[in-house]
Tab-separated table of C-alpha atoms and ligand atoms in Angstrom:
chain	number	residue	atom	x	y	z
A	1	MET	CA	-30.916	-14.751	5.467
A	2	PHE	CA	-27.729	-13.064	6.783
A	3	ASP	CA	-27.763	-9.438	7.890
A	4	TYR	CA	-24.547	-8.851	5.918
A	5	LEU	CA	-22.692	-10.570	3.098
A	6	ILE	CA	-19.122	-9.267	2.930
A	7	VAL	CA	-17.312	-9.662	-0.371
A	8	GLY	CA	-13.551	-9.735	0.222
A	9	ALA	CA	-11.631	-10.920	3.290
A	10	GLY	CA	-9.093	-8.053	3.222
A	11	LEU	CA	-8.771	-5.436	5.965
A	12	PHE	CA	-11.948	-3.563	5.116
A	13	GLY	CA	-13.995	-6.763	5.132
A	14	ALA	CA	-12.322	-8.034	8.312
A	15	VAL	CA	-12.874	-4.827	10.293
A	16	PHE	CA	-16.480	-4.512	9.192
A	17	ALA	CA	-17.144	-8.204	9.944
A	18	ASN	CA	-15.615	-7.815	13.385
A	19	MET	CA	-17.779	-4.811	14.249
A	20	ALA	CA	-20.936	-6.414	12.827
A	21	LYS	CA	-20.374	-9.560	14.862
A	22	LYS	CA	-19.759	-7.525	18.031
A	23	ARG	CA	-23.054	-5.752	17.448
A	24	GLY	CA	-24.968	-9.007	17.149
A	25	LYS	CA	-25.414	-9.111	13.358
A	26	SER	CA	-25.190	-12.302	11.330
A	27	VAL	CA	-22.409	-12.191	8.745
A	28	LEU	CA	-21.083	-14.312	5.879
A	29	VAL	CA	-17.760	-13.456	4.223
A	30	ILE	CA	-16.747	-14.696	0.788
A	31	GLU	CA	-13.274	-14.350	-0.684
A	32	LYS	CA	-12.154	-15.346	-4.146
A	33	ARG	CA	-8.527	-16.000	-3.201
A	34	PRO	CA	-7.587	-19.222	-1.368
A	35	HIS	CA	-6.783	-17.275	1.837
A	36	ILE	CA	-7.941	-14.403	4.038
A	37	ALA	CA	-6.235	-11.007	4.671
A	38	GLY	CA	-6.277	-9.605	1.116
A	39	ASN	CA	-3.087	-7.778	0.220
A	40	VAL	CA	-1.710	-7.831	3.760
A	41	TYR	CA	-1.510	-11.644	3.658
A	42	SER	CA	1.806	-13.014	4.880
A	43	GLU	CA	3.042	-16.606	5.120
A	44	LYS	CA	6.008	-18.317	6.737
A	45	ILE	CA	8.958	-19.535	4.663
A	46	GLU	CA	11.708	-21.128	6.811
A	47	GLY	CA	10.359	-19.210	9.818
A	48	ILE	CA	10.461	-15.876	7.958
A	49	ASP	CA	7.150	-14.011	7.706
A	50	VAL	CA	6.923	-13.198	3.986
A	51	HIS	CA	4.627	-10.375	2.857
A	52	LYS	CA	3.223	-12.138	-0.186
A	53	TYR	CA	1.702	-9.062	-1.881
A	54	GLY	CA	4.425	-6.524	-1.141
A	55	ALA	CA	5.955	-5.020	1.980
A	56	HIS	CA	3.395	-3.793	4.491
A	57	ILE	CA	4.468	-1.473	7.291
A	58	PHE	CA	1.704	-0.364	9.584
A	59	HIS	CA	1.838	3.348	10.422
A	60	THR	CA	-0.750	5.792	11.645
A	61	ASN	CA	-1.458	8.999	13.538
A	62	ASN	CA	-4.914	7.758	14.405
A	63	LYS	CA	-4.999	6.580	18.038
A	64	GLN	CA	-8.375	4.879	17.648
A	65	VAL	CA	-7.065	2.799	14.720
A	66	TRP	CA	-3.812	2.017	16.566
A	67	ASP	CA	-5.718	0.827	19.658
A	68	PHE	CA	-8.022	-1.200	17.426
A	69	VAL	CA	-5.210	-3.146	15.685
A	70	ASN	CA	-3.357	-3.604	18.967
A	71	SER	CA	-6.388	-5.383	20.365
A	72	PHE	CA	-5.712	-8.180	17.825
A	73	ALA	CA	-1.907	-8.267	17.709
A	74	GLU	CA	1.180	-7.070	19.502
A	75	PHE	CA	3.254	-4.785	17.266
A	76	ASN	CA	7.052	-4.588	17.188
A	77	ARG	CA	8.886	-1.246	16.897
A	78	PHE	CA	9.991	-1.607	13.270
A	79	THR	CA	10.687	1.795	11.679
A	80	ASN	CA	10.847	1.925	7.914
A	81	SER	CA	14.056	3.508	6.539
A	82	PRO	CA	14.500	2.411	2.931
A	83	VAL	CA	17.769	2.885	1.085
A	84	ALA	CA	17.794	4.196	-2.500
A	85	ASN	CA	20.267	2.622	-4.892
A	86	TYR	CA	20.929	4.854	-7.911
A	87	LYS	CA	23.526	3.163	-10.139
A	88	ASN	CA	25.293	1.882	-7.006
A	89	GLU	CA	25.246	5.260	-5.270
A	90	LEU	CA	23.356	4.769	-2.008
A	91	TYR	CA	21.054	7.404	-0.507
A	92	SER	CA	18.982	7.589	2.635
A	93	LEU	CA	15.195	7.874	2.297
A	94	PRO	CA	12.924	9.752	2.780
A	95	PHE	CA	14.543	13.047	1.780
A	96	ASN	CA	16.401	14.169	4.897
A	97	MET	CA	19.766	15.615	6.001
A	98	TYR	CA	21.528	12.278	5.380
A	99	THR	CA	20.234	12.352	1.771
A	100	PHE	CA	21.323	15.970	1.278
A	101	ASN	CA	24.750	15.190	2.723
A	102	GLN	CA	25.140	12.225	0.340
A	103	MET	CA	23.876	14.242	-2.642
A	104	TRP	CA	25.689	17.560	-2.118
A	105	GLY	CA	28.179	17.054	0.718
A	106	VAL	CA	26.386	19.614	2.898
A	107	SER	CA	26.296	19.121	6.648
A	108	LYS	CA	24.057	21.953	7.866
A	109	PRO	CA	20.297	22.381	7.316
A	110	GLU	CA	20.871	25.972	6.158
A	111	GLU	CA	23.203	24.792	3.351
A	112	ALA	CA	20.729	22.143	2.174
A	113	LYS	CA	17.876	24.633	2.247
A	114	LYS	CA	19.865	27.081	0.132
A	115	ILE	CA	20.460	24.489	-2.607
A	116	ILE	CA	16.841	23.323	-2.601
A	117	ASP	CA	15.599	26.936	-2.719
A	118	GLN	CA	17.835	27.666	-5.704
A	119	GLN	CA	16.751	24.538	-7.571
A	120	ARG	CA	13.046	24.949	-6.908
A	121	GLN	CA	13.036	28.359	-8.588
A	122	GLU	CA	12.557	26.719	-11.980
A	123	ILE	CA	8.944	25.979	-10.949
A	124	LYS	CA	6.705	29.031	-11.217
A	125	GLY	CA	3.244	29.028	-9.636
A	126	ILE	CA	1.356	26.032	-8.265
A	127	PRO	CA	2.883	22.668	-9.336
A	128	GLN	CA	0.659	21.078	-11.966
A	129	ASN	CA	1.986	17.514	-11.961
A	130	LEU	CA	4.274	15.112	-10.077
A	131	GLU	CA	7.452	16.374	-11.777
A	132	GLU	CA	6.779	20.020	-10.899
A	133	GLN	CA	5.713	19.060	-7.385
A	134	ALA	CA	8.854	16.993	-6.809
A	135	ILE	CA	11.209	19.714	-8.061
A	136	SER	CA	9.435	22.309	-5.974
A	137	LEU	CA	9.816	20.097	-2.873
A	138	VAL	CA	13.432	18.903	-3.219
A	139	GLY	CA	14.975	20.380	-6.378
A	140	ARG	CA	16.084	18.887	-9.683
A	141	ASP	CA	19.112	16.816	-8.539
A	142	ILE	CA	17.026	14.665	-6.215
A	143	PHE	CA	14.194	14.496	-8.726
A	144	GLU	CA	16.551	13.132	-11.406
A	145	LYS	CA	18.332	10.563	-9.205
A	146	LEU	CA	15.768	9.436	-6.663
A	147	ILE	CA	12.323	10.148	-8.089
A	148	LYS	CA	12.078	10.164	-11.884
A	149	GLY	CA	13.281	6.622	-12.687
A	150	TYR	CA	11.491	4.980	-9.767
A	151	THR	CA	8.203	6.789	-10.346
A	152	GLU	CA	8.123	6.152	-14.089
A	153	LYS	CA	8.817	2.424	-13.512
A	154	GLN	CA	6.229	2.218	-10.775
A	155	TRP	CA	3.456	4.031	-12.634
A	156	GLY	CA	4.401	3.380	-16.284
A	157	ARG	CA	3.667	7.024	-17.019
A	158	SER	CA	5.744	10.182	-17.351
A	159	CYS	CA	6.116	12.229	-14.153
A	160	LYS	CA	4.540	15.072	-16.137
A	161	GLU	CA	1.305	13.058	-16.509
A	162	LEU	CA	0.999	11.955	-12.884
A	163	PRO	CA	-0.907	13.791	-10.125
A	164	ALA	CA	1.177	15.877	-7.709
A	165	PHE	CA	-0.338	14.308	-4.560
A	166	ILE	CA	1.532	10.997	-5.050
A	167	ILE	CA	4.916	12.525	-4.227
A	168	LYS	CA	3.523	14.467	-1.275
A	169	ARG	CA	3.216	11.085	0.484
A	170	LEU	CA	6.965	11.278	1.157
A	171	PRO	CA	8.312	13.527	3.944
A	172	VAL	CA	11.026	16.130	3.259
A	173	ARG	CA	13.028	16.991	6.387
A	174	LEU	CA	15.929	19.243	7.250
A	175	THR	CA	16.800	16.936	10.160
A	176	PHE	CA	18.858	13.734	10.387
A	177	ASP	CA	15.731	11.604	10.609
A	178	ASN	CA	15.263	8.768	8.121
A	179	ASN	CA	11.936	7.478	9.390
A	180	TYR	CA	9.969	7.035	6.138
A	181	PHE	CA	6.648	7.894	7.759
A	182	ASN	CA	5.402	10.919	9.653
A	183	ALA	CA	3.398	8.777	12.036
A	184	LEU	CA	3.075	8.655	15.794
A	185	TYR	CA	2.625	4.880	15.707
A	186	GLN	CA	4.427	2.340	13.523
A	187	GLY	CA	5.280	-1.367	13.561
A	188	ILE	CA	4.705	-4.892	12.289
A	189	PRO	CA	2.422	-7.427	14.015
A	190	VAL	CA	4.690	-9.884	15.808
A	191	CYS	CA	2.361	-12.804	14.983
A	192	GLY	CA	2.151	-11.747	11.289
A	193	TYR	CA	-0.657	-9.941	9.454
A	194	THR	CA	-2.555	-13.108	8.568
A	195	LYS	CA	-2.942	-14.100	12.213
A	196	MET	CA	-4.056	-10.566	13.089
A	197	VAL	CA	-6.778	-10.678	10.427
A	198	GLU	CA	-7.747	-14.224	11.444
A	199	ARG	CA	-8.450	-12.875	14.932
A	200	MET	CA	-10.633	-10.123	13.474
A	201	PHE	CA	-12.706	-12.864	11.829
A	202	ASP	CA	-13.060	-14.785	15.088
A	203	GLY	CA	-16.529	-16.395	15.165
A	204	VAL	CA	-17.372	-15.276	11.603
A	205	GLU	CA	-18.008	-17.707	8.745
A	206	VAL	CA	-15.528	-17.125	5.887
A	207	LYS	CA	-15.648	-19.004	2.584
A	208	VAL	CA	-12.457	-18.747	0.533
A	209	ASN	CA	-12.128	-19.694	-3.167
A	210	THR	CA	-15.545	-18.116	-3.689
A	211	ASP	CA	-16.049	-15.425	-6.328
A	212	TYR	CA	-19.089	-13.224	-5.765
A	213	LEU	CA	-19.313	-12.034	-9.365
A	214	GLU	CA	-19.465	-15.585	-10.722
A	215	ASN	CA	-22.702	-16.224	-8.823
A	216	LYS	CA	-23.934	-12.746	-8.043
A	217	ASN	CA	-27.692	-13.445	-8.069
A	218	LYS	CA	-27.350	-16.422	-5.766
A	219	PHE	CA	-25.259	-14.461	-3.255
A	220	ASP	CA	-27.497	-11.390	-3.450
A	221	ASP	CA	-30.388	-13.513	-2.162
A	222	LEU	CA	-28.400	-14.600	0.903
A	223	ALA	CA	-28.236	-11.281	2.767
A	224	LYS	CA	-30.100	-8.070	3.486
A	225	LYS	CA	-27.053	-5.878	2.820
A	226	ILE	CA	-23.831	-6.464	0.907
A	227	ILE	CA	-20.429	-4.923	1.588
A	228	TYR	CA	-18.412	-5.151	-1.622
A	229	THR	CA	-14.620	-4.565	-1.428
A	230	GLY	CA	-13.631	-5.721	-4.937
A	231	PRO	CA	-12.985	-3.358	-7.868
A	232	ILE	CA	-15.975	-1.092	-8.492
A	233	ASP	CA	-15.658	-1.310	-12.293
A	234	ALA	CA	-15.631	-5.147	-12.170
A	235	TYR	CA	-18.895	-5.072	-10.186
A	236	PHE	CA	-20.550	-3.281	-13.098
A	237	GLY	CA	-19.019	-5.619	-15.688
A	238	TYR	CA	-16.789	-2.716	-16.878
A	239	LYS	CA	-19.812	-1.333	-18.691
A	240	LEU	CA	-18.486	2.248	-18.732
A	241	GLY	CA	-14.960	1.053	-19.582
A	242	HIS	CA	-12.286	-0.165	-17.165
A	243	LEU	CA	-10.484	1.951	-14.608
A	244	GLU	CA	-6.697	1.859	-14.793
A	245	TYR	CA	-4.642	0.084	-12.135
A	246	ARG	CA	-1.005	-0.825	-11.699
A	247	SER	CA	-0.256	-4.430	-11.030
A	248	VAL	CA	2.919	-5.853	-9.489
A	249	ARG	CA	4.742	-9.100	-10.186
A	250	PHE	CA	6.730	-10.443	-7.244
A	251	GLU	CA	9.778	-12.671	-7.745
A	252	THR	CA	10.449	-14.288	-4.386
A	253	GLU	CA	13.581	-16.353	-3.628
A	254	LEU	CA	14.816	-18.219	-0.577
A	255	LEU	CA	18.588	-17.663	-0.284
A	256	ASP	CA	21.031	-19.649	1.769
A	257	VAL	CA	22.740	-16.522	3.111
A	258	ASP	CA	21.942	-14.762	6.340
A	259	ASN	CA	22.096	-11.179	5.074
A	260	PHE	CA	21.431	-10.212	1.447
A	261	GLN	CA	21.138	-6.422	1.490
A	262	GLY	CA	21.260	-5.332	5.139
A	263	ASN	CA	17.909	-3.578	5.081
A	264	ALA	CA	14.222	-4.439	4.665
A	265	ALA	CA	13.759	-2.263	1.557
A	266	VAL	CA	16.186	-1.100	-1.115
A	267	ASN	CA	14.644	1.024	-3.895
A	268	TYR	CA	16.313	0.969	-7.321
A	269	THR	CA	15.703	4.505	-8.476
A	270	ASP	CA	17.401	4.405	-11.896
A	271	ALA	CA	15.329	3.811	-15.046
A	272	GLU	CA	17.306	0.786	-16.303
A	273	THR	CA	17.019	-1.744	-13.434
A	274	PRO	CA	13.778	-3.582	-14.265
A	275	TRP	CA	12.535	-3.948	-10.686
A	276	THR	CA	11.457	-1.029	-8.495
A	277	ARG	CA	12.618	-2.433	-5.173
A	278	ILE	CA	13.911	-5.494	-3.342
A	279	ILE	CA	12.400	-6.460	-0.010
A	280	GLU	CA	14.354	-8.629	2.446
A	281	HIS	CA	11.553	-9.820	4.702
A	282	LYS	CA	13.509	-10.952	7.779
A	283	TRP	CA	14.452	-7.360	8.671
A	284	PHE	CA	10.818	-6.510	9.438
A	285	THR	CA	11.326	-8.649	12.531
A	286	PHE	CA	14.995	-7.739	13.142
A	287	GLY	CA	16.299	-11.039	11.714
A	288	LYS	CA	14.439	-13.139	14.309
A	289	ASP	CA	11.415	-15.421	14.174
A	290	GLU	CA	8.289	-15.069	16.310
A	291	ASN	CA	9.978	-16.807	19.230
A	292	GLY	CA	13.090	-14.665	19.143
A	293	ASN	CA	15.301	-17.251	17.381
A	294	GLU	CA	17.937	-16.005	14.919
A	295	LEU	CA	16.977	-16.659	11.245
A	296	HIS	CA	19.899	-18.120	9.291
A	297	LYS	CA	18.492	-17.972	5.744
A	298	THR	CA	16.782	-15.087	4.003
A	299	VAL	CA	13.872	-14.473	1.620
A	300	ILE	CA	13.920	-11.616	-0.869
A	301	SER	CA	11.217	-10.328	-3.221
A	302	LYS	CA	11.862	-8.234	-6.302
A	303	GLU	CA	8.908	-6.073	-7.360
A	304	PHE	CA	8.195	-5.517	-11.035
A	305	SER	CA	5.497	-2.997	-11.810
A	306	ALA	CA	3.156	-3.520	-14.782
A	307	GLU	CA	0.012	-2.061	-16.307
A	308	TRP	CA	-3.042	-4.015	-15.127
A	309	LYS	CA	-5.147	-5.966	-17.605
A	310	ILE	CA	-8.264	-8.067	-16.994
A	311	GLY	CA	-7.261	-11.209	-15.056
A	312	ASP	CA	-4.342	-9.563	-13.193
A	313	GLU	CA	-4.472	-8.453	-9.540
A	314	PRO	CA	-5.203	-4.710	-9.369
A	315	TYR	CA	-2.866	-3.224	-6.746
A	316	TYR	CA	-2.649	0.522	-7.233
A	317	PRO	CA	-5.469	2.768	-8.479
A	318	VAL	CA	-4.171	5.370	-10.941
A	319	ASN	CA	-5.837	8.437	-9.478
A	320	ASP	CA	-5.271	10.812	-12.389
A	321	LYS	CA	-7.968	13.103	-13.786
A	322	LYS	CA	-9.204	10.722	-16.485
A	323	ASN	CA	-9.652	7.831	-14.039
A	324	GLU	CA	-11.175	10.033	-11.343
A	325	GLU	CA	-13.830	11.137	-13.846
A	326	LEU	CA	-14.653	7.559	-14.792
A	327	TYR	CA	-14.693	6.530	-11.130
A	328	ASN	CA	-17.198	9.318	-10.387
A	329	GLU	CA	-19.500	7.910	-13.061
A	330	TYR	CA	-19.282	4.452	-11.484
A	331	ARG	CA	-19.958	6.027	-8.102
A	332	ILE	CA	-23.232	7.438	-9.398
A	333	LEU	CA	-24.234	3.943	-10.540
A	334	ALA	CA	-23.155	2.564	-7.160
A	335	GLY	CA	-25.440	5.047	-5.395
A	336	GLN	CA	-28.418	3.482	-7.203
A	337	GLU	CA	-27.658	-0.015	-5.850
A	338	LYS	CA	-29.626	0.285	-2.622
A	339	LYS	CA	-28.510	-2.997	-1.123
A	340	MET	CA	-24.826	-2.413	-1.731
A	341	ILE	CA	-22.064	-0.623	0.166
A	342	PHE	CA	-18.755	-0.181	-1.705
A	343	GLY	CA	-15.678	-0.020	0.516
A	344	GLY	CA	-11.882	-0.353	0.607
A	345	ARG	CA	-9.045	0.452	-1.758
A	346	LEU	CA	-10.699	-1.160	-4.799
A	347	GLY	CA	-14.337	-0.481	-3.938
A	348	GLU	CA	-13.593	3.242	-3.494
A	349	TYR	CA	-10.714	3.404	-6.011
A	350	LYS	CA	-8.500	5.241	-3.507
A	351	TYR	CA	-4.761	5.008	-2.743
A	352	TYR	CA	-5.603	4.049	0.850
A	353	ASP	CA	-2.976	2.908	3.359
A	354	MET	CA	-3.962	0.208	5.863
A	355	ASP	CA	-4.847	2.658	8.622
A	356	GLN	CA	-7.081	4.648	6.280
A	357	VAL	CA	-8.907	1.501	5.204
A	358	ILE	CA	-9.452	0.514	8.834
A	359	ASP	CA	-10.659	4.007	9.704
A	360	ALA	CA	-13.052	3.963	6.727
A	361	ALA	CA	-14.389	0.523	7.742
A	362	LEU	CA	-14.899	1.620	11.365
A	363	LYS	CA	-16.783	4.718	10.182
A	364	CYS	CA	-18.849	2.644	7.776
A	365	ALA	CA	-19.697	0.248	10.619
A	366	ASP	CA	-20.727	3.169	12.844
A	367	GLU	CA	-23.003	4.525	10.135
A	368	CYS	CA	-24.699	1.290	9.120
A	369	LEU	CA	-24.746	-1.006	12.128
B	401	FAD	P1	-7.754	-5.823	-0.341
B	401	FAD	O1	-6.690	-6.203	0.600
B	401	FAD	O2	-7.435	-5.754	-1.802
B	401	FAD	O3	-8.974	-6.825	-0.118
B	401	FAD	C1	-10.027	-6.985	-1.036
B	401	FAD	C2	-10.316	-8.464	-1.141
B	401	FAD	O4	-11.482	-8.665	-1.953
B	401	FAD	C3	-9.183	-9.241	-1.814
B	401	FAD	O5	-8.742	-10.283	-0.975
B	401	FAD	C4	-9.820	-9.779	-3.093
B	401	FAD	O6	-9.338	-11.060	-3.472
B	401	FAD	C5	-11.295	-9.838	-2.696
B	401	FAD	N1	-12.205	-9.802	-3.846
B	401	FAD	C6	-12.161	-8.949	-4.910
B	401	FAD	N2	-13.155	-9.226	-5.775
B	401	FAD	C7	-13.829	-10.288	-5.245
B	401	FAD	C8	-14.943	-11.052	-5.690
B	401	FAD	N3	-15.554	-10.789	-6.867
B	401	FAD	N4	-15.393	-12.074	-4.925
B	401	FAD	C9	-14.765	-12.357	-3.735
B	401	FAD	N5	-13.701	-11.679	-3.281
B	401	FAD	C10	-13.245	-10.646	-4.019
B	401	FAD	N6	-0.472	0.159	3.318
B	401	FAD	C11	0.188	0.579	4.425
B	401	FAD	O7	-0.432	1.136	5.353
B	401	FAD	N7	1.535	0.375	4.568
B	401	FAD	C12	2.280	-0.232	3.599
B	401	FAD	O8	3.493	-0.393	3.765
B	401	FAD	C13	1.610	-0.669	2.415
B	401	FAD	N8	2.294	-1.281	1.437
B	401	FAD	C14	1.636	-1.694	0.319
B	401	FAD	C15	2.372	-2.346	-0.693
B	401	FAD	C16	1.725	-2.798	-1.838
B	401	FAD	C17	2.531	-3.482	-2.927
B	401	FAD	C18	0.327	-2.601	-1.981
B	401	FAD	C19	-0.396	-3.078	-3.227
B	401	FAD	C20	-0.411	-1.968	-0.991
B	401	FAD	C21	0.228	-1.509	0.161
B	401	FAD	N9	-0.478	-0.903	1.191
B	401	FAD	C22	0.196	-0.461	2.311
B	401	FAD	C23	-1.945	-0.699	1.111
B	401	FAD	C24	-2.754	-1.857	1.741
B	401	FAD	O9	-2.460	-3.058	1.080
B	401	FAD	C25	-4.243	-1.543	1.598
B	401	FAD	O10	-4.561	-0.306	2.188
B	401	FAD	C26	-5.178	-2.604	2.241
B	401	FAD	O11	-4.674	-3.893	2.161
B	401	FAD	C27	-6.509	-2.532	1.540
B	401	FAD	O12	-7.445	-3.392	2.128
B	401	FAD	P2	-8.807	-3.680	1.362
B	401	FAD	O13	-9.607	-4.573	2.245
B	401	FAD	O14	-9.429	-2.412	0.908
B	401	FAD	O15	-8.384	-4.407	0.000
B	402	UDP	N1	8.952	7.464	-4.792
B	402	UDP	C1	10.102	7.819	-5.463
B	402	UDP	N2	11.295	7.253	-5.103
B	402	UDP	C2	11.378	6.351	-4.100
B	402	UDP	C3	10.202	5.997	-3.397
B	402	UDP	C4	9.005	6.569	-3.774
B	402	UDP	O1	10.050	8.612	-6.389
B	402	UDP	O2	12.481	5.863	-3.831
B	402	UDP	C5	7.674	8.076	-5.228
B	402	UDP	C6	6.901	7.171	-6.193
B	402	UDP	O3	6.253	7.994	-7.146
B	402	UDP	C7	5.869	6.518	-5.304
B	402	UDP	C8	5.558	7.655	-4.333
B	402	UDP	O4	6.835	8.298	-4.122
B	402	UDP	O5	4.733	6.134	-6.030
B	402	UDP	C9	4.972	7.214	-3.028
B	402	UDP	O6	5.863	6.290	-2.431
B	402	UDP	P1	5.369	5.214	-1.379
B	402	UDP	O7	6.557	4.560	-0.815
B	402	UDP	O8	4.404	5.873	-0.467
B	402	UDP	O9	4.602	4.193	-2.334
B	402	UDP	P2	3.978	2.743	-2.015
B	402	UDP	O10	4.479	2.279	-0.684
B	402	UDP	O11	2.498	2.926	-2.042
B	402	UDP	O12	4.458	1.889	-3.128
């Protein structure tokens, strides 16, 4: 009998397994995919570390989390600065003085502020949805060119139906600073995410290609406690109805050119282009492989957003009111499962970044171990 069975070899599972092992507990990890690392999994194509499930840039303000990940991998100094392409007009992201200069020709913070203040007047009172929130942060021009098309492709819903908090993830700055994240620490593991997670699992038994829900009773008998990091609604057989998720289809190509778009991420913010963004993976490591050798080819991934249906990979929880209410009902059911702990982006149905998942797993380990 194991002390812990961990369902899912993503970051939450890996961090919890690592802590449990350090504290002398016996642990078994099962993962339904053929590999570890969950959505941060990356694999080498022609020496290029390809983020298989979408671009992952580690960023955090949490020193404890930063020290924790650095104990498994050295991080480079990559700083995310995506470019927005709106019908071939290029803009700097996030919304900063370069963006305002490109949009309105202004060169001083005071001039940009004046335009934004004028444009935000159309919103009276507290913003009630993503559209109102966006206009009240940056005005209508930027909303129309850089937010509306991208957001409606990404979420498959009108900006008027989406929660305001989603757009508050992006910084708005009256400085010439195009660092996408407000984070003290940022970077990409030099050895790749998969290696970093492999080190977290050091000394822990991990079985891949193993689906917990297909043999739930058998697995339940194997351990005293179970950490479940899959979708909470799937655990309950969707008996209250399914939660909504967005899925993503990635079209990845190896190209025999050394520079396709000159940046790691280019967002296509118009409504007509079918993909949301194109990632050129080699720029996460400055065009070099792990040993510092120049990479001569390139790998790009186009991301196509789609509504999730049973059988697809659930990537993004849709944290609107309707889904939050359903999630709360599942949470009540989860509270009655004494042997179970639900964790991670799918287990808690939260739009968690990597650092938040790691923080949550460390806290969970402190509480239960
Ligand atoms: P997951 O990585 O989803 O791991 C859960 C694991 O459980 C999966 O491997 C799954 O296969 C397994 N599983 C599920 N059900 C079962 C079952 N029944 N039996 C066995 N195994 C099961 N965060 C950032 O900080 N920076 C970024 O730049 C960033 N970019 C992102 C881009 C995209 C496209 C996406 C989707 C997410 C991004 N994130 C980013 C968020 C990041 O991926 C998550 O915070 C993190 O990976 C979540 O870890 P997790 O362990 O909770 O979940
Ligand atoms: N967003 C946008 N235009 C962009 C990039 C992002 O309108 O060019 C909006 C979009 O609604 C997105 C949200 O900002 O869902 C948060 O963006 P982030 O890059 O944090 O999303 P993620 O990395 O999770 O896909």
